[in-house]
C-alpha positions as CSV (number, residue, x, y, z in Angstrom):
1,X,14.2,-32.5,15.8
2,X,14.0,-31.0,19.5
3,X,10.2,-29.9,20.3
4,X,11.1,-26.4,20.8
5,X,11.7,-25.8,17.3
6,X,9.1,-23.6,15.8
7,X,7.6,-24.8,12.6
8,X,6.6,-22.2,10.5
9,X,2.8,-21.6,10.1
10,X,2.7,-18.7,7.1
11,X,5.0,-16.3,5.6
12,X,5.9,-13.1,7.8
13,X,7.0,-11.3,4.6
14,X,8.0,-10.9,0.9
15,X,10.4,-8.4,-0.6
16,X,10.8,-8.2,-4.1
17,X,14.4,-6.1,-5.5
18,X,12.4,-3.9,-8.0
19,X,14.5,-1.5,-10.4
20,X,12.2,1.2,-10.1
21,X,11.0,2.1,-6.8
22,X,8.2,4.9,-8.2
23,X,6.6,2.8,-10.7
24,X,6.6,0.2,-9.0
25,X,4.8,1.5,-5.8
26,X,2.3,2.7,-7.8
27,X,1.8,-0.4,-10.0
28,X,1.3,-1.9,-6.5
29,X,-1.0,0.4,-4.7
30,X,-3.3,-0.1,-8.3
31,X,-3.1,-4.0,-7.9
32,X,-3.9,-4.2,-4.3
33,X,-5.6,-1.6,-3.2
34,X,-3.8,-0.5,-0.4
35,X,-1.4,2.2,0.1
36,X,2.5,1.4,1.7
37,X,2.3,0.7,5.8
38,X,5.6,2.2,5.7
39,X,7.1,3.8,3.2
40,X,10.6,5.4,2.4
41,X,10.3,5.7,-1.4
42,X,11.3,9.7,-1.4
43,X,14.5,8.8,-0.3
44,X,15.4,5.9,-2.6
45,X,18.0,8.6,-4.2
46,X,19.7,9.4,-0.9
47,X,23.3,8.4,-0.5
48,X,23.6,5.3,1.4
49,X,19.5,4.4,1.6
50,X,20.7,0.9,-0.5
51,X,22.0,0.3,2.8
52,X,19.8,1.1,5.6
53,X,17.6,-1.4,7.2
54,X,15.5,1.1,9.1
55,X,14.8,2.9,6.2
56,X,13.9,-0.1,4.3
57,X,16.5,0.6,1.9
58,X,14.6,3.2,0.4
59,X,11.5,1.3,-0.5
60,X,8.3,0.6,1.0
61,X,5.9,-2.3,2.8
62,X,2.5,-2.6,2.0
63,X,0.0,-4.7,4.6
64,X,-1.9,-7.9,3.6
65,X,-3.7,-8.7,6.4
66,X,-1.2,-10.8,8.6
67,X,1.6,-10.8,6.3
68,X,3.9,-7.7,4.5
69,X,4.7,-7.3,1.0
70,X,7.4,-4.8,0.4
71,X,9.6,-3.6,-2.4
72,X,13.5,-3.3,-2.4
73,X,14.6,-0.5,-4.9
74,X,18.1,-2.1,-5.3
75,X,18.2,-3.7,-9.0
76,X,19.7,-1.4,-11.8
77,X,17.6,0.2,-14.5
78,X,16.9,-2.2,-17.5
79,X,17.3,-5.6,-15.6
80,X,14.5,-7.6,-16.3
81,X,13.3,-10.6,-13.7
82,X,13.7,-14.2,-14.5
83,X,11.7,-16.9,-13.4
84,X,13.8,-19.3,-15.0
85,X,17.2,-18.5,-12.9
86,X,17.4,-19.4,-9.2
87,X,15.0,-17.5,-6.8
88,X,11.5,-16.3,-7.1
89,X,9.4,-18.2,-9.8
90,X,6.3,-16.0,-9.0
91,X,3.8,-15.0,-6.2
92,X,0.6,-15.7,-5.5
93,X,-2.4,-13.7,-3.2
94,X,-4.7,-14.7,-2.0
95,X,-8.5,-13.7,-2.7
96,X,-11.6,-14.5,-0.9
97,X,-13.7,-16.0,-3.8
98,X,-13.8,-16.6,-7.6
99,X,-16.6,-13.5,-7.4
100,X,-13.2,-11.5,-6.2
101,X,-11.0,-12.8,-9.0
102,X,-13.2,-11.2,-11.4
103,X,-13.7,-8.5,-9.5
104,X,-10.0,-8.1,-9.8
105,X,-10.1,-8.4,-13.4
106,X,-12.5,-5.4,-13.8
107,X,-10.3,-3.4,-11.9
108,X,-7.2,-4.1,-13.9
109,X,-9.1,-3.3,-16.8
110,X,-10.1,0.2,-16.0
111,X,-6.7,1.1,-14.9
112,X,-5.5,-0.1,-18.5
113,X,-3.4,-3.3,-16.2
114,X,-2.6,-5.9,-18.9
115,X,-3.6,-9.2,-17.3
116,X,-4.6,-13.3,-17.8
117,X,-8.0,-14.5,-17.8
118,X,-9.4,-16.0,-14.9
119,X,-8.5,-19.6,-14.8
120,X,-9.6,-22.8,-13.0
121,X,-6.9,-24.9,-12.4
122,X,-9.1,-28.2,-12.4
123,X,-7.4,-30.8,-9.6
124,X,-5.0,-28.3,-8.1
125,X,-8.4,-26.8,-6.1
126,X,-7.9,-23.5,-7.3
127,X,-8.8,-20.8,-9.5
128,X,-6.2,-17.5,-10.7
129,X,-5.4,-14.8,-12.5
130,X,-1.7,-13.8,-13.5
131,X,-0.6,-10.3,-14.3
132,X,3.2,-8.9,-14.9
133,X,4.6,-6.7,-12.7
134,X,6.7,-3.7,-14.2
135,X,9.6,-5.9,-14.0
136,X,8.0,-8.7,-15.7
137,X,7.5,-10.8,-11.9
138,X,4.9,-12.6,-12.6
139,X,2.0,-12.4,-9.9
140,X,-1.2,-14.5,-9.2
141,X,-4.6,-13.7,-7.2
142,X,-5.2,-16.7,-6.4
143,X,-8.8,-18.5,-5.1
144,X,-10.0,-22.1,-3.9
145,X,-12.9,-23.3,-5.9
146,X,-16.6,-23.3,-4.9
């Protein structure tokens, strides 16, 4: 290894491919809190969007503090995720306390979000709760202990 290399120190970004741009940005802005940075949603039914970089390819990028998280409207109607295949297994926020994970939990509630309890993890450090995204990606908010 040469020592110009540049070893990666966090995650710049995350796209998921989402097969309904709409309910899925919504689902999103409820379970973060925070409306798109950018956001070319409207067009996701414009010829040749699927294609366009600049315009995202008709989705949207929503901050989280250092990092993106941004949806990719490509996958076709009735295609369900799979954590199983290769790819994407789940992912994981993170939160600033267990008091926040709860917090999190009451708000998911109110907006009629379906989600898993709040669970310590015991050695792993860390303490989450898991909800489903619209199609089925499993997410986590995600807090170290004490």
């Amino acid at each position: 290894m040469t020592e110009s290399f540049a070893h990666p120190t966090a995650l710049a970004h995350v796209r998921l491919t989402v097969t309904d741009i709409h309910r899925s940005k919504a689902f999103y802005e409820q379970l973060l809190g925070v409306a798109p940075a950018m956001d070319f949603s409207a067009h996701a039914d414009e010829p040749g969007i699927e294609q366009d970089r600049e315009r995202l390819y008709g989705g949207c990028i929503f901050p989280l503090g250092d990092q993106l998280f941004g949806l990719r409207p490509v996958a076709p109607s009735g295609q369900r995720f799979d954590p199983d295949t290769v790819g994407l297994d789940h992912v994981s926020f993170t939160v600033g306390s267990v008091e926040a994970l709860h917090d999190a939990a009451a708000r998911l509630d109110a907006a009629g979000v379906e989600h898993g309890a709040v669970t310590d993890l015991g050695d792993a450090g860390i303490v989450i709760l898991s909800v489903q995204d619209p199609d089925d990606i499993n997410l986590e908010f995600t807090a170290a202990k004490g």
